[in-house]
CSV table of C-alpha atoms in Angstrom, one decimal:
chain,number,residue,atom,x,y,z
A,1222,UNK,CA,17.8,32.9,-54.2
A,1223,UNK,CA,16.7,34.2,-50.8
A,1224,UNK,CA,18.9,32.1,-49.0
A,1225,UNK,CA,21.9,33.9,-51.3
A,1226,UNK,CA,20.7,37.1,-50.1
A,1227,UNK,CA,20.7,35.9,-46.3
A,1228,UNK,CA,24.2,35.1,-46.8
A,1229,UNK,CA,25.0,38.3,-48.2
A,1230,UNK,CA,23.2,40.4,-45.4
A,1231,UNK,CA,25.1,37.8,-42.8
A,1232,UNK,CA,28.3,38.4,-44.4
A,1233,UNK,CA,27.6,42.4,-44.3
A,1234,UNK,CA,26.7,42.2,-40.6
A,1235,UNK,CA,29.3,39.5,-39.5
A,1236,UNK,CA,31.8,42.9,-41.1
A,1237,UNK,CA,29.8,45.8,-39.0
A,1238,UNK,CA,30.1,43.7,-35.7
A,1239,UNK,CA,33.6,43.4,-36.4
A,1240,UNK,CA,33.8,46.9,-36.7
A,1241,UNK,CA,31.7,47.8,-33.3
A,1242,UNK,CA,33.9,45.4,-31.3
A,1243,UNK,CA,37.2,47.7,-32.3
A,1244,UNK,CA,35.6,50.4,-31.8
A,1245,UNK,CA,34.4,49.0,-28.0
A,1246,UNK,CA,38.0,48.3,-27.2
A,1247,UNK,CA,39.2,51.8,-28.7
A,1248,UNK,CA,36.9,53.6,-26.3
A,1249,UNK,CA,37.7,51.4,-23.2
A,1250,UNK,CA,41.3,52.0,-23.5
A,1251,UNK,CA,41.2,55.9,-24.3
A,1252,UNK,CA,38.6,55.8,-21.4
A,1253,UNK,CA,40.9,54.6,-19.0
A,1254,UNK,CA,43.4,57.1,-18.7
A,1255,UNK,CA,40.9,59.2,-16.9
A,1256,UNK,CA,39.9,56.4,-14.6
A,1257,UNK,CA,43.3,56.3,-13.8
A,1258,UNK,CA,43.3,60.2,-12.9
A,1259,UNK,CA,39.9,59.5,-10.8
A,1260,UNK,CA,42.1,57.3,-8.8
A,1261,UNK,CA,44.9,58.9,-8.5
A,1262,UNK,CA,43.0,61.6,-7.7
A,1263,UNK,CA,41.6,60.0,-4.4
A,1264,UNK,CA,45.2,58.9,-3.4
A,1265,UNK,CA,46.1,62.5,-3.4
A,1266,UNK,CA,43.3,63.6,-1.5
A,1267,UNK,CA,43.9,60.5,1.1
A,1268,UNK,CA,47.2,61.4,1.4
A,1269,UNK,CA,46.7,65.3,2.3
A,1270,UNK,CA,43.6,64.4,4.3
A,1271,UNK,CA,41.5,66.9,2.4
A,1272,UNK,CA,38.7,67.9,-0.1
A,1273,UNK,CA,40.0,70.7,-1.3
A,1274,UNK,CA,37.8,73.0,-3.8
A,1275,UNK,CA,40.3,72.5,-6.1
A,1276,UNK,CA,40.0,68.5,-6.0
A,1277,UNK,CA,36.2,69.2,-6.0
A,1278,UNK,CA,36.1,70.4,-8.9
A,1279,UNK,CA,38.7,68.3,-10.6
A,1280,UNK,CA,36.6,65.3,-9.9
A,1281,UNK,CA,33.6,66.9,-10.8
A,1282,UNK,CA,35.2,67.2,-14.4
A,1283,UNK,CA,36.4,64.0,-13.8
A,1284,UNK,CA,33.4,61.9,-13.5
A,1285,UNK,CA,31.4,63.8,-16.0
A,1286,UNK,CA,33.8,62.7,-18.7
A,1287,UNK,CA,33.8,59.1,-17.1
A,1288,UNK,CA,30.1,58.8,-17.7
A,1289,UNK,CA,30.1,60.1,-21.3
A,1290,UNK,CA,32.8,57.3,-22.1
A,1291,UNK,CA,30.5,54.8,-20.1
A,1292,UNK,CA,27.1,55.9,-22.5
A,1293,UNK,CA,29.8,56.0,-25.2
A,1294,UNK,CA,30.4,52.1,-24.7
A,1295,UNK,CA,27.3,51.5,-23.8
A,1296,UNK,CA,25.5,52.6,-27.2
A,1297,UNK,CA,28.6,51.0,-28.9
A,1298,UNK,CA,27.5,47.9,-27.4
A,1299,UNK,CA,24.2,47.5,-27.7
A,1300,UNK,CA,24.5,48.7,-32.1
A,1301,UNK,CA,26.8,45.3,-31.3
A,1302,UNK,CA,24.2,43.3,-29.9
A,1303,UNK,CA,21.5,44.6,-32.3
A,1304,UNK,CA,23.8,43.3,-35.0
A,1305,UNK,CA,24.0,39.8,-33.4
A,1306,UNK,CA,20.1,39.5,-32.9
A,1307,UNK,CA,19.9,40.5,-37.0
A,1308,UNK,CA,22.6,37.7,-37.5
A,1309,UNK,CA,20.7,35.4,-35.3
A,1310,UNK,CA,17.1,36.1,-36.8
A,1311,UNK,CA,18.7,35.4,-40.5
A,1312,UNK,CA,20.2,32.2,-39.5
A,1313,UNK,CA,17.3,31.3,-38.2
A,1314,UNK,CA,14.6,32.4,-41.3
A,1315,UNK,CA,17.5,30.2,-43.5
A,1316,UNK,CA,16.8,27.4,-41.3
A,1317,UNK,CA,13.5,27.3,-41.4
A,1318,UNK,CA,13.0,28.2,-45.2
A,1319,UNK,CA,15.5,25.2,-45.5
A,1320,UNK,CA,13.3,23.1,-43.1
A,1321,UNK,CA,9.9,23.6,-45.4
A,1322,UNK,CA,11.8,23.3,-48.6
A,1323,UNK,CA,13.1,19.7,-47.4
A,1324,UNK,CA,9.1,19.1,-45.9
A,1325,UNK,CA,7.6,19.8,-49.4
A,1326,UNK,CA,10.8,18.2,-51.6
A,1327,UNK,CA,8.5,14.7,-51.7
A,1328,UNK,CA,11.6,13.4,-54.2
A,1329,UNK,CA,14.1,13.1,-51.2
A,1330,UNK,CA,13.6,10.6,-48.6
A,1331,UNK,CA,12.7,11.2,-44.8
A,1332,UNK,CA,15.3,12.1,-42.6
A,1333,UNK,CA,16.1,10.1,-39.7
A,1334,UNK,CA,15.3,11.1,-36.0
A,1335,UNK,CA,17.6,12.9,-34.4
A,1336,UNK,CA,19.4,11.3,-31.8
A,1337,UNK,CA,18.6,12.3,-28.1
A,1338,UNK,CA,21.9,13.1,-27.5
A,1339,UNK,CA,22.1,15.7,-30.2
A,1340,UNK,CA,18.9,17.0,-29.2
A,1341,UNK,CA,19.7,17.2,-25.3
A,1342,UNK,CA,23.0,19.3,-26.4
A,1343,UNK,CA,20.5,21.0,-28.7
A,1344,UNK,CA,17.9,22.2,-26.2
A,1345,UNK,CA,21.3,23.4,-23.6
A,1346,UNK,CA,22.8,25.4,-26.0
A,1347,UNK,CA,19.4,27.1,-27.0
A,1348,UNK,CA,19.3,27.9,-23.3
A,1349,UNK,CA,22.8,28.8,-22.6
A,1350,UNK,CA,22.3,31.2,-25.6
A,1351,UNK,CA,19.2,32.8,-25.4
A,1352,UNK,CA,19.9,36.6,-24.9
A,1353,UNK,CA,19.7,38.3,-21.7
A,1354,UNK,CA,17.6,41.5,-21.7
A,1355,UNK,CA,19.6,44.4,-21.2
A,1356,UNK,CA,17.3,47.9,-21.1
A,1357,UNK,CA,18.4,51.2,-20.7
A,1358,UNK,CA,17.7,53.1,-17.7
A,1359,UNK,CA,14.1,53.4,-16.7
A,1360,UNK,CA,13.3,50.7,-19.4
A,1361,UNK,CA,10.8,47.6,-18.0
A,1362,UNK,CA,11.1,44.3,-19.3
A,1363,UNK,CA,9.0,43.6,-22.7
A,1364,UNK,CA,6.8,40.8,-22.8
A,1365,UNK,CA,8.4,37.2,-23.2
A,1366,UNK,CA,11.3,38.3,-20.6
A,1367,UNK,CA,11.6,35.7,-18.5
A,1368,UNK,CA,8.2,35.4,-16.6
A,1369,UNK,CA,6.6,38.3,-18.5
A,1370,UNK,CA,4.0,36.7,-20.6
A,1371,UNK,CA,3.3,37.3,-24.6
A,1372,UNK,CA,1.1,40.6,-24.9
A,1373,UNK,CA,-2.7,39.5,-25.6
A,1374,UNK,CA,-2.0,40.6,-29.7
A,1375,UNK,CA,1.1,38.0,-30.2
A,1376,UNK,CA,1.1,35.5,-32.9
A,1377,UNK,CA,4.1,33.0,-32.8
A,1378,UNK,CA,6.0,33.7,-35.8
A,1379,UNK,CA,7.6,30.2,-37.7
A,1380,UNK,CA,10.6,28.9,-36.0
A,1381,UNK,CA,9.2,30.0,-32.2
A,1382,UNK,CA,10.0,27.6,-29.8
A,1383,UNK,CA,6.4,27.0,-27.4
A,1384,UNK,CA,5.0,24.8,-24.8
A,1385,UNK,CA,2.4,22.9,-27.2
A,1386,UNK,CA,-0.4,21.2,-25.3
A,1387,UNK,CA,-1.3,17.6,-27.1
A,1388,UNK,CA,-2.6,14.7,-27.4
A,1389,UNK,CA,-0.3,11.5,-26.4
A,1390,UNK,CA,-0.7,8.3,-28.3
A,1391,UNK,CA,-2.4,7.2,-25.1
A,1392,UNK,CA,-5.0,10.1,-25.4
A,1393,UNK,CA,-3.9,11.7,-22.7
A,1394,UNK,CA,-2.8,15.4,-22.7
A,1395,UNK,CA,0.5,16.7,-22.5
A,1396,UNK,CA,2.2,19.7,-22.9
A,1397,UNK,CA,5.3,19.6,-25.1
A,1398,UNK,CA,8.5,21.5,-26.4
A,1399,UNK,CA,7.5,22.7,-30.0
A,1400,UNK,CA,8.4,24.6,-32.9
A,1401,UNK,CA,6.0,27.0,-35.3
A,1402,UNK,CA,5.7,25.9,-38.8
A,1403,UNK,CA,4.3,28.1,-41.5
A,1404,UNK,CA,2.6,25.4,-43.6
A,1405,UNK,CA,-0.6,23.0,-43.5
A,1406,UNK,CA,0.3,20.3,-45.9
A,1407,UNK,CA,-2.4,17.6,-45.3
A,1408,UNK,CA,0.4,14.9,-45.7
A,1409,UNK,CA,2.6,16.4,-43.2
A,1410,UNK,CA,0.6,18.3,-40.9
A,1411,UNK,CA,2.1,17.6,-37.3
A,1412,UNK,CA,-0.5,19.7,-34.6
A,1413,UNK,CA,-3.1,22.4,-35.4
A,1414,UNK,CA,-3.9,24.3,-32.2
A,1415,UNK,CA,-5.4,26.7,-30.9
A,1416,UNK,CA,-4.1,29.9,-29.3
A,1417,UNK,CA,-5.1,29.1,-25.7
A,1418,UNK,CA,-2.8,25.3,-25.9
A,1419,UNK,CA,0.4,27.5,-27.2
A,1420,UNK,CA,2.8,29.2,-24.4
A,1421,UNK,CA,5.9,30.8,-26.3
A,1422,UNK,CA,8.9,30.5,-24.6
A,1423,UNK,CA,10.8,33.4,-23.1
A,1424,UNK,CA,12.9,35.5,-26.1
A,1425,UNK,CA,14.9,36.7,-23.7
A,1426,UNK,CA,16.9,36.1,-20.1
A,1427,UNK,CA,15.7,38.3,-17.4
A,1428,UNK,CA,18.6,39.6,-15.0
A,1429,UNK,CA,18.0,38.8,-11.3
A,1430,UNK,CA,20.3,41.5,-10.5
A,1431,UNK,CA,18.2,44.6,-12.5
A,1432,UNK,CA,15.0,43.0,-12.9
A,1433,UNK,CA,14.3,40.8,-10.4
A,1434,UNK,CA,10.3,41.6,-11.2
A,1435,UNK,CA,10.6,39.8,-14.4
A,1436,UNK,CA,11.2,36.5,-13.1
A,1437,UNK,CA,8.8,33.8,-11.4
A,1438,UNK,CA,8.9,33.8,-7.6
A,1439,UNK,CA,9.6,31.1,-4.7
A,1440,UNK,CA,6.3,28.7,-4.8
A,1441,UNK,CA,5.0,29.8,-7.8
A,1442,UNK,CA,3.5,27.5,-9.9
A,1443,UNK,CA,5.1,27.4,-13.4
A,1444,UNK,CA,5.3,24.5,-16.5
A,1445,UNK,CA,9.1,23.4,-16.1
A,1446,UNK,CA,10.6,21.4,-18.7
A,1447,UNK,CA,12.0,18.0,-16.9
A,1448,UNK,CA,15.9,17.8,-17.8
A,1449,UNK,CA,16.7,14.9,-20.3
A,1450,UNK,CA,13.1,15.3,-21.7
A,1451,UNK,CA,10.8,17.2,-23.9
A,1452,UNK,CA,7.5,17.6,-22.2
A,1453,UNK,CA,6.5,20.3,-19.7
A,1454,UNK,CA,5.3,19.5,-16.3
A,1455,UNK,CA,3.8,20.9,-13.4
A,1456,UNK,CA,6.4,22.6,-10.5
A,1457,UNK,CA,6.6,24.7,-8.0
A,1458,UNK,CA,9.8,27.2,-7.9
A,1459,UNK,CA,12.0,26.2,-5.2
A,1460,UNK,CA,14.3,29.3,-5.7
A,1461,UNK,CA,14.7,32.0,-8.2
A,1462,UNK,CA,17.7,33.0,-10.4
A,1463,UNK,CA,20.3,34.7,-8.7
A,1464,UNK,CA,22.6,35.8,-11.1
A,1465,UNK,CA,22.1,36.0,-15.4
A,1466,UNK,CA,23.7,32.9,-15.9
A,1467,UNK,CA,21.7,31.0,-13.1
A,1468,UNK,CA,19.4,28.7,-13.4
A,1469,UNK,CA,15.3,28.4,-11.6
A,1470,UNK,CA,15.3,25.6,-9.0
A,1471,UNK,CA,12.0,24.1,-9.3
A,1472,UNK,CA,10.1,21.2,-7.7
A,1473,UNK,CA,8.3,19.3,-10.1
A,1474,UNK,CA,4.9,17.4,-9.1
A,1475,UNK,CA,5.6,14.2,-7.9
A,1476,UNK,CA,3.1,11.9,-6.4
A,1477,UNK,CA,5.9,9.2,-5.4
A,1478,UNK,CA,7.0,11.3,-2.7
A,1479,UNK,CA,5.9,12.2,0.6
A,1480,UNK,CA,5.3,15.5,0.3
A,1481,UNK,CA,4.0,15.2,-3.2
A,1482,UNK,CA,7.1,17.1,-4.7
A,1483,UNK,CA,10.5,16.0,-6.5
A,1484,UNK,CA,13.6,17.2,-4.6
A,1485,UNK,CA,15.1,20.0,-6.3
A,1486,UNK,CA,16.0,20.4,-10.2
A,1487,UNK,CA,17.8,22.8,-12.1
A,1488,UNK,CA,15.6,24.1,-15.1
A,1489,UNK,CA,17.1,27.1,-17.6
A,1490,UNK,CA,14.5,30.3,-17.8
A,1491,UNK,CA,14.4,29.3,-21.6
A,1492,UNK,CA,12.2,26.5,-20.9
A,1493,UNK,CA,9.9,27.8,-17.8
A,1494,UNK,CA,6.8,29.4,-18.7
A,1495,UNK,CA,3.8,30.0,-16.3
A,1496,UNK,CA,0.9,27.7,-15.8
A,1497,UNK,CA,-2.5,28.8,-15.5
A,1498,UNK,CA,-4.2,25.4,-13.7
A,1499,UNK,CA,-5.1,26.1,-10.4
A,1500,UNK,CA,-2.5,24.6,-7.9
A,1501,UNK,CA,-3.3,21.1,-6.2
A,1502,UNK,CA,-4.3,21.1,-2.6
């Protein structure tokens, strides 16, 4: 029944968005005639080689209405993206309420492991879509923006991705790409842990180009995820983002080389999360 109603909701947002993108393309286009009077504007006044009180005030007018339109879009936009992360939270509470349905279903048999393959592509599109933080003026990053940690109250909700710190069949220690679960079914149980072996994941992209303070810095030392794998590992940043789409370059601990470090990898901000070990000498 509750995944009915998620598909309802979805289908009633998936309409609204709709909506809020027409409108985003009805306001740039009555927008731009006045751009195109700012301009012209400018030619004029190039072309008499003057700034004449009349053209000062014309612009003045000018470029008031130009930033109404602009804060116009703008709060068109981001109702639009609040719509998406509503979309994207209800797909994923349907996932997960599927997930523990199929976990305590003891008539169905086991599903197979996903391939690597799948979960590799997996793992780059939850990267490639993780949402970049976009404040409004003034605003400072929240926590879990890029390098901004969880605040000190945070509980990982179910279906959080985290940096999981376990136990290897070896007995050694490792720290892992996980998921939250809600349950503690003796027969299923995967890892209970404690707060302090949990590092959520970034929610958000931080953007080099507004808030550069909310990402990790050149040779800072940070958990990376190594590409093609699942497990976390020491690294140094080689070189921050430098534009939203970019990627960290990191140097990951590596005793077979020289200089004790592994040349430098790409890793996405979605999977780079600060490390509190003291760095090795």
């Amino acid at each position: 029944m509750a995944l009915v109603s998620a598909d309802s909701r979805i289908a009633e947002l998936l309409t609204e968005l709709h909506q809020l993108i027409k409108q985003t393309q009805e306001e740039r286009s009555r927008s731009e005639h006045n751009l195109v009077n700012i301009q012209k504007t400018h030619e004029r006044m190039q072309t008499e080689n003057k700034i004449s009180p009349y053209y000062r005030t014309k612009l003045r007018g000018l470029y008031t209405t130009a930033k109404a339109d602009a804060e116009a879009e703008c709060n068109i936009l981001r109702k639009a993206l609040d719509k998406i992360a509503e979309i994207k939270s209800l797909l994923e509470e349907r996932r997960i309420a599927a997930k523990i349905a199929g976990l305590y279903n003891d008539s169905e048999p086991p599903r197979k492991t996903m391939r690597r393959g799948v979960l590799m592509t997996l793992l780059q599109q939850s990267a490639m879509t993780l949402p970049l933080w976009i404040g409004k003026p003034g605003d400072k990053p929240p926590p879990l923006c890029g390098a901004i940690p969880a605040s000190g109250d945070y509980v990982a909700r179910p279906g959080d991705k985290v940096a999981a710190r376990v136990k290897a069949v070896d007995g050694d220690e490792q720290w892992i790409l996980a998921e939250v679960v809600s349950y503690s079914h003796a027969t299923n149980k995967r890892h209970t842990l404690s707060r302090r072996r949990v590092i959520p994941l970034p929610q958000w992209k931080a953007n080099p180009e507004t808030d550069p303070e909310a990402l990790f810095q050149k040779e800072q030392l940070v958990l990376a995820l190594y590409p093609q794998t699942t497990c976390f590992y020491r690294a140094l940043i080689h070189a921050p983002p430098q534009r939203p789409q970019d990627d960290y370059s990191v140097l990951f601990e590596d005793t077979s080389y020289a200089d004790g470090y592994s040349p430098p990898l790409n890793v996405a901000q979605r999977y780079v999360v600060a490390c509190k070990e003291p760095k090795k000498k």
